[in-house]
Amino acid sequence: MAEQKKAPVGYDDTPFLPGNQWRVHDINRPQPRVVTPGASVGDAPSDAVVLFDGTDLSKWQGRDGSEAEWKIEGGYMEAMPGSGNIQTKEAFGDCQLHIEFACPAEVVGDSQGRGNSGVFLIGEYEIQVLDGYNNRTYADGTTSAIYGEYPPRVNACRPPGEWQSYDIVFEAPRYDGDGLVSPAYLTVLHNGLIVHNRQAALGPTGHKNLANYDEAHGPTGPLMLQDHKNPTRFRNIWIRALTDYDEA
Ligand code: MG
C-alpha cells in the first residue's frame, strides 16, 4: 500500500485570535474533552420545513444552480467527492436546524482529511463536520467547531460510520449599511450535548484567516453542505425559521 501523506494537525504561523493566546488552527490549542453521547435523536416537528427526508434532493442544488449531484441511497445522501457543495434552493436566516451525519465507516485519511464536510448557515458560517473520533486535528477545526474560531466545549463524537446529530440555533448578523449592528450567534448541540452556547461568531468562517465582519452580507442565505472530497452522509434534515423576514 502506498504510504499516505499525513495531513497537518495545525499551524504555528497563522494570525492570533483576539482575546487569547491561540492562533487560528493553533497546533497547540488543547483538544476538547471526550464525552460519550446518549443514544437517540430528534424527529421533525409539524412546523418544520423538511429539507431532506431520505428520498430526493428536490430542495437542493449546486452552488451555480445546477442539479445537486450527491448520491441518494438507503435513506441518506452522500457527498460525491468532486461534485461540489450543495445548497438549499430556499434561503433561510435565523433558524433552528436539525441535521444528521455519518462519517465513512472505513477510516481513510487523518486530521482534516477524514470525514470532512460542513454545515454552512446562510452559506457563510461553517459548523465543521469531521470524523473527530480519535482523530487529532486543530481544535477549532474538529467536529462541531465554529470553523477557525471556536472549538466545541466537548468532543461528543460517535465512532466512524455511526449516525450523529447537530441541533443548531442560528441568529444571523445584522448590518446597518456596512456597519455591524449585531454579530451572528450560534448555539449548537452535538449528539444532544451543548457545544456552543449562543456563541458570537467573529465573522463568516474561513481557512487560515482571521474572520471578520468587514464585508456586509444579508441576513438570509442558503443552507450549504460541503463536498470536502470525503464521502460523508446526511439524513433527516429539517429547519424552522425563527424570523419572518417579510414582516421584519
Ligand atoms: Mg469542513
mmCIF file of C-alpha atoms and ligand atoms in Angstrom:
data_model
loop_
_atom_site.group_PDB
_atom_site.id
_atom_site.type_symbol
_atom_site.label_atom_id
_atom_site.label_comp_id
_atom_site.label_asym_id
_atom_site.label_seq_id
_atom_site.Cartn_x
_atom_site.Cartn_y
_atom_site.Cartn_z
ATOM 1 C CA MET A 1 0.000 0.000 0.000
ATOM 2 C CA ALA A 2 1.261 3.439 -0.921
ATOM 3 C CA GLU A 3 2.272 5.491 2.073
ATOM 4 C CA GLN A 4 -0.317 8.142 2.822
ATOM 5 C CA LYS A 5 0.838 11.686 3.278
ATOM 6 C CA LYS A 6 -0.139 12.941 6.741
ATOM 7 C CA ALA A 7 -2.455 15.943 6.786
ATOM 8 C CA PRO A 8 -1.344 18.833 9.016
ATOM 9 C CA VAL A 9 -2.870 18.774 12.510
ATOM 10 C CA GLY A 10 -2.467 22.509 12.971
ATOM 11 C CA TYR A 11 -0.366 25.543 12.272
ATOM 12 C CA ASP A 12 2.029 27.847 14.115
ATOM 13 C CA ASP A 13 2.230 30.660 11.575
ATOM 14 C CA THR A 14 -1.374 31.859 11.369
ATOM 15 C CA PRO A 15 -2.837 35.075 12.907
ATOM 16 C CA PHE A 16 -3.604 35.229 16.618
ATOM 17 C CA LEU A 17 -7.268 35.091 17.599
ATOM 18 C CA PRO A 18 -8.378 38.088 19.674
ATOM 19 C CA GLY A 19 -8.569 37.834 23.453
ATOM 20 C CA ASN A 20 -6.483 34.691 23.921
ATOM 21 C CA GLN A 21 -3.114 33.151 23.212
ATOM 22 C CA TRP A 22 -4.177 30.864 20.355
ATOM 23 C CA ARG A 23 -3.570 31.252 16.678
ATOM 24 C CA VAL A 24 -6.177 30.341 14.031
ATOM 25 C CA HIS A 25 -5.984 26.490 13.777
ATOM 26 C CA ASP A 26 -3.337 26.520 16.519
ATOM 27 C CA ILE A 27 -1.462 23.228 16.639
ATOM 28 C CA ASN A 28 -1.057 23.534 20.410
ATOM 29 C CA ARG A 29 -4.624 24.541 21.363
ATOM 30 C CA PRO A 30 -5.987 21.975 23.861
ATOM 31 C CA GLN A 31 -8.222 19.264 22.463
ATOM 32 C CA PRO A 32 -11.901 19.168 23.537
ATOM 33 C CA ARG A 33 -12.607 16.670 26.315
ATOM 34 C CA VAL A 34 -14.120 13.388 25.031
ATOM 35 C CA VAL A 35 -17.690 12.596 26.213
ATOM 36 C CA THR A 36 -19.903 9.657 25.219
ATOM 37 C CA PRO A 37 -23.298 10.962 23.972
ATOM 38 C CA GLY A 38 -26.705 9.418 24.790
ATOM 39 C CA ALA A 39 -28.491 7.141 22.322
ATOM 40 C CA SER A 40 -31.347 8.883 20.415
ATOM 41 C CA VAL A 41 -32.007 11.989 18.308
ATOM 42 C CA GLY A 42 -34.968 14.126 17.129
ATOM 43 C CA ASP A 43 -37.693 13.712 14.508
ATOM 44 C CA ALA A 44 -39.123 16.713 12.631
ATOM 45 C CA PRO A 45 -41.892 18.640 14.408
ATOM 46 C CA SER A 46 -45.049 19.556 12.489
ATOM 47 C CA ASP A 47 -43.990 23.134 11.696
ATOM 48 C CA ALA A 48 -40.556 22.292 10.313
ATOM 49 C CA VAL A 49 -39.530 22.601 6.672
ATOM 50 C CA VAL A 50 -38.194 19.156 5.835
ATOM 51 C CA LEU A 51 -35.140 19.703 3.644
ATOM 52 C CA PHE A 52 -34.288 16.050 3.193
ATOM 53 C CA ASP A 53 -36.376 13.024 4.141
ATOM 54 C CA GLY A 54 -34.100 10.420 2.625
ATOM 55 C CA THR A 55 -35.762 10.178 -0.758
ATOM 56 C CA ASP A 56 -34.811 13.068 -3.056
ATOM 57 C CA LEU A 57 -32.746 16.227 -3.492
ATOM 58 C CA SER A 58 -35.616 18.380 -4.777
ATOM 59 C CA LYS A 59 -34.889 21.081 -2.190
ATOM 60 C CA TRP A 60 -31.183 21.202 -3.137
ATOM 61 C CA GLN A 61 -28.990 22.406 -5.984
ATOM 62 C CA GLY A 62 -25.368 23.018 -6.888
ATOM 63 C CA ARG A 63 -23.864 26.378 -5.994
ATOM 64 C CA ASP A 64 -24.341 27.612 -9.566
ATOM 65 C CA GLY A 65 -27.949 26.469 -9.694
ATOM 66 C CA SER A 66 -27.107 23.172 -11.398
ATOM 67 C CA GLU A 67 -28.575 19.849 -10.327
ATOM 68 C CA ALA A 68 -27.293 18.578 -6.968
ATOM 69 C CA GLU A 69 -25.121 15.583 -7.807
ATOM 70 C CA TRP A 70 -24.839 13.870 -4.455
ATOM 71 C CA LYS A 71 -25.789 10.205 -4.225
ATOM 72 C CA ILE A 72 -29.012 9.046 -2.578
ATOM 73 C CA GLU A 73 -29.039 5.581 -1.104
ATOM 74 C CA GLY A 74 -30.660 3.812 1.820
ATOM 75 C CA GLY A 75 -32.402 6.907 3.185
ATOM 76 C CA TYR A 76 -29.368 9.164 3.160
ATOM 77 C CA MET A 77 -27.475 11.454 0.793
ATOM 78 C CA GLU A 78 -23.750 11.115 0.360
ATOM 79 C CA ALA A 79 -21.239 13.715 -0.789
ATOM 80 C CA MET A 80 -19.847 12.608 -4.134
ATOM 81 C CA PRO A 81 -16.190 13.625 -3.947
ATOM 82 C CA GLY A 82 -15.556 16.264 -6.580
ATOM 83 C CA SER A 83 -19.228 17.004 -7.219
ATOM 84 C CA GLY A 84 -19.098 20.262 -5.296
ATOM 85 C CA ASN A 85 -21.005 21.750 -2.407
ATOM 86 C CA ILE A 86 -24.778 21.636 -2.486
ATOM 87 C CA GLN A 87 -27.173 24.178 -1.050
ATOM 88 C CA THR A 88 -30.868 24.666 -0.493
ATOM 89 C CA LYS A 89 -32.880 26.408 -3.201
ATOM 90 C CA GLU A 90 -34.603 28.358 -0.463
ATOM 91 C CA ALA A 91 -32.812 30.957 1.666
ATOM 92 C CA PHE A 92 -33.034 30.915 5.452
ATOM 93 C CA GLY A 93 -31.918 33.330 8.148
ATOM 94 C CA ASP A 94 -32.480 32.998 11.892
ATOM 95 C CA CYS A 95 -33.359 29.355 12.326
ATOM 96 C CA GLN A 96 -33.399 26.125 14.269
ATOM 97 C CA LEU A 97 -31.782 23.319 12.286
ATOM 98 C CA HIS A 98 -31.621 19.586 12.834
ATOM 99 C CA ILE A 99 -29.256 17.537 10.693
ATOM 100 C CA GLU A 100 -27.769 14.067 10.998
ATOM 101 C CA PHE A 101 -24.494 12.914 9.515
ATOM 102 C CA ALA A 102 -22.255 9.883 9.373
ATOM 103 C CA CYS A 103 -18.575 9.897 8.510
ATOM 104 C CA PRO A 104 -17.229 6.966 6.478
ATOM 105 C CA ALA A 105 -17.070 3.696 8.435
ATOM 106 C CA GLU A 106 -13.832 2.900 6.696
ATOM 107 C CA VAL A 107 -11.261 5.292 8.088
ATOM 108 C CA VAL A 108 -9.273 6.956 5.331
ATOM 109 C CA GLY A 109 -7.024 9.940 5.924
ATOM 110 C CA ASP A 110 -6.446 11.900 9.095
ATOM 111 C CA SER A 111 -6.829 15.336 10.643
ATOM 112 C CA GLN A 112 -8.896 17.499 8.249
ATOM 113 C CA GLY A 113 -8.777 14.759 5.611
ATOM 114 C CA ARG A 114 -11.015 12.344 7.499
ATOM 115 C CA GLY A 115 -14.802 12.504 7.063
ATOM 116 C CA ASN A 116 -14.696 16.237 6.384
ATOM 117 C CA SER A 117 -17.799 18.089 5.311
ATOM 118 C CA GLY A 118 -19.540 21.087 6.794
ATOM 119 C CA VAL A 119 -22.872 22.697 7.549
ATOM 120 C CA PHE A 120 -22.842 26.337 6.420
ATOM 121 C CA LEU A 121 -25.567 28.528 7.873
ATOM 122 C CA ILE A 122 -26.687 31.162 5.356
ATOM 123 C CA GLY A 123 -23.830 29.784 3.246
ATOM 124 C CA GLU A 124 -21.277 31.662 5.403
ATOM 125 C CA TYR A 125 -20.895 30.164 8.886
ATOM 126 C CA GLU A 126 -19.478 26.645 8.986
ATOM 127 C CA ILE A 127 -20.153 24.195 11.751
ATOM 128 C CA GLN A 128 -17.486 21.657 10.955
ATOM 129 C CA VAL A 129 -18.424 18.103 10.064
ATOM 130 C CA LEU A 130 -15.467 15.794 10.565
ATOM 131 C CA ASP A 131 -14.679 12.347 11.886
ATOM 132 C CA GLY A 132 -13.214 13.635 15.128
ATOM 133 C CA TYR A 133 -13.264 10.268 16.878
ATOM 134 C CA ASN A 134 -9.694 9.588 17.960
ATOM 135 C CA ASN A 135 -8.559 11.899 15.183
ATOM 136 C CA ARG A 136 -6.334 14.746 16.235
ATOM 137 C CA THR A 137 -6.618 17.982 14.330
ATOM 138 C CA TYR A 138 -6.568 21.650 15.277
ATOM 139 C CA ALA A 139 -9.187 22.204 17.989
ATOM 140 C CA ASP A 140 -11.028 24.974 16.148
ATOM 141 C CA GLY A 141 -11.446 22.654 13.166
ATOM 142 C CA THR A 142 -12.656 19.494 14.862
ATOM 143 C CA THR A 143 -16.202 18.115 14.770
ATOM 144 C CA SER A 144 -18.819 20.775 15.662
ATOM 145 C CA ALA A 145 -16.250 23.592 15.855
ATOM 146 C CA ILE A 146 -17.243 27.025 14.591
ATOM 147 C CA TYR A 147 -14.550 26.590 12.000
ATOM 148 C CA GLY A 148 -11.379 28.539 12.643
ATOM 149 C CA GLU A 149 -12.975 30.364 15.575
ATOM 150 C CA TYR A 150 -14.214 28.265 18.492
ATOM 151 C CA PRO A 151 -13.602 24.627 19.447
ATOM 152 C CA PRO A 152 -16.608 22.763 20.874
ATOM 153 C CA ARG A 153 -16.829 22.569 24.674
ATOM 154 C CA VAL A 154 -16.529 18.774 24.450
ATOM 155 C CA ASN A 155 -15.791 16.136 21.850
ATOM 156 C CA ALA A 156 -19.113 14.248 21.617
ATOM 157 C CA CYS A 157 -18.164 12.190 18.551
ATOM 158 C CA ARG A 158 -19.532 8.757 17.874
ATOM 159 C CA PRO A 159 -17.264 6.241 16.123
ATOM 160 C CA PRO A 160 -16.844 6.379 12.324
ATOM 161 C CA GLY A 161 -19.896 5.125 10.413
ATOM 162 C CA GLU A 162 -22.379 5.841 13.212
ATOM 163 C CA TRP A 163 -25.121 8.426 12.803
ATOM 164 C CA GLN A 164 -24.672 11.661 14.711
ATOM 165 C CA SER A 165 -26.755 14.808 15.048
ATOM 166 C CA TYR A 166 -26.439 18.560 15.173
ATOM 167 C CA ASP A 167 -29.153 20.788 16.545
ATOM 168 C CA ILE A 168 -28.293 24.375 15.768
ATOM 169 C CA VAL A 169 -29.913 27.670 16.685
ATOM 170 C CA PHE A 170 -28.594 30.366 14.414
ATOM 171 C CA GLU A 171 -29.058 34.105 14.663
ATOM 172 C CA ALA A 172 -27.846 35.910 11.565
ATOM 173 C CA PRO A 173 -25.777 39.076 11.941
ATOM 174 C CA ARG A 174 -27.391 42.419 11.294
ATOM 175 C CA TYR A 175 -25.801 45.315 9.466
ATOM 176 C CA ASP A 176 -26.799 48.917 9.086
ATOM 177 C CA GLY A 177 -25.254 49.684 5.718
ATOM 178 C CA ASP A 178 -21.670 48.467 6.067
ATOM 179 C CA GLY A 179 -21.642 48.749 9.848
ATOM 180 C CA LEU A 180 -22.205 45.701 12.018
ATOM 181 C CA VAL A 181 -25.128 46.086 14.421
ATOM 182 C CA SER A 182 -25.057 42.580 15.923
ATOM 183 C CA PRO A 183 -22.876 39.550 15.165
ATOM 184 C CA ALA A 184 -24.011 36.051 14.254
ATOM 185 C CA TYR A 185 -24.811 33.900 17.277
ATOM 186 C CA LEU A 186 -24.591 30.120 17.226
ATOM 187 C CA THR A 187 -25.966 27.617 19.699
ATOM 188 C CA VAL A 188 -25.007 24.065 18.792
ATOM 189 C CA LEU A 189 -25.791 20.662 20.283
ATOM 190 C CA HIS A 190 -23.774 17.686 19.063
ATOM 191 C CA ASN A 191 -25.466 14.370 19.795
ATOM 192 C CA GLY A 192 -27.539 16.223 22.383
ATOM 193 C CA LEU A 193 -24.623 17.862 24.189
ATOM 194 C CA ILE A 194 -24.289 21.610 24.094
ATOM 195 C CA VAL A 195 -21.005 22.535 22.470
ATOM 196 C CA HIS A 196 -21.629 26.243 21.761
ATOM 197 C CA ASN A 197 -23.967 28.347 23.873
ATOM 198 C CA ARG A 198 -25.072 31.435 21.928
ATOM 199 C CA GLN A 199 -21.514 31.996 20.844
ATOM 200 C CA ALA A 200 -20.961 35.214 18.899
ATOM 201 C CA ALA A 201 -19.058 34.379 15.723
ATOM 202 C CA LEU A 202 -16.049 36.501 14.744
ATOM 203 C CA GLY A 203 -17.414 36.688 11.212
ATOM 204 C CA PRO A 204 -18.064 34.311 8.314
ATOM 205 C CA THR A 205 -15.783 31.299 8.769
ATOM 206 C CA GLY A 206 -12.729 30.720 6.588
ATOM 207 C CA HIS A 207 -9.487 28.794 6.252
ATOM 208 C CA LYS A 208 -6.303 30.189 7.818
ATOM 209 C CA ASN A 209 -7.614 33.726 8.024
ATOM 210 C CA LEU A 210 -8.926 35.735 10.942
ATOM 211 C CA ALA A 211 -12.691 36.024 10.469
ATOM 212 C CA ASN A 212 -14.262 39.484 10.473
ATOM 213 C CA TYR A 213 -17.409 41.350 9.526
ATOM 214 C CA ASP A 214 -15.719 43.722 7.101
ATOM 215 C CA GLU A 215 -17.901 42.657 4.203
ATOM 216 C CA ALA A 216 -21.574 43.223 4.913
ATOM 217 C CA HIS A 217 -23.899 40.420 3.876
ATOM 218 C CA GLY A 218 -27.620 39.854 4.020
ATOM 219 C CA PRO A 219 -29.431 38.193 6.934
ATOM 220 C CA THR A 220 -30.508 35.196 4.854
ATOM 221 C CA GLY A 221 -28.847 32.691 2.540
ATOM 222 C CA PRO A 222 -28.985 29.038 1.562
ATOM 223 C CA LEU A 223 -28.046 26.231 3.893
ATOM 224 C CA MET A 224 -24.940 24.710 2.314
ATOM 225 C CA LEU A 225 -23.295 21.304 2.746
ATOM 226 C CA GLN A 226 -19.644 20.899 1.883
ATOM 227 C CA ASP A 227 -18.016 18.482 -0.523
ATOM 228 C CA HIS A 228 -14.579 18.156 1.065
ATOM 229 C CA LYS A 229 -13.803 15.094 -1.060
ATOM 230 C CA ASN A 230 -14.830 12.654 1.686
ATOM 231 C CA PRO A 231 -18.000 10.537 1.192
ATOM 232 C CA THR A 232 -19.795 11.843 4.283
ATOM 233 C CA ARG A 233 -23.516 11.090 4.620
ATOM 234 C CA PHE A 234 -26.509 13.162 5.740
ATOM 235 C CA ARG A 235 -30.109 12.364 6.608
ATOM 236 C CA ASN A 236 -33.146 13.757 8.461
ATOM 237 C CA ILE A 237 -32.580 17.453 7.761
ATOM 238 C CA TRP A 238 -35.225 19.890 8.909
ATOM 239 C CA ILE A 239 -35.330 23.581 9.674
ATOM 240 C CA ARG A 240 -37.621 26.025 11.450
ATOM 241 C CA ALA A 241 -37.445 29.715 10.602
ATOM 242 C CA LEU A 242 -37.268 31.955 13.670
ATOM 243 C CA THR A 243 -37.832 35.303 11.960
ATOM 244 C CA ASP A 244 -40.395 36.228 9.331
ATOM 245 C CA TYR A 245 -38.345 38.437 7.013
ATOM 246 C CA ASP A 246 -41.431 39.659 5.183
ATOM 247 C CA GLU A 247 -42.533 41.300 8.422
ATOM 248 C CA ALA A 248 -39.110 42.238 9.788
HETATM 249 MG MG MG B 1 -15.458 21.225 6.574
#
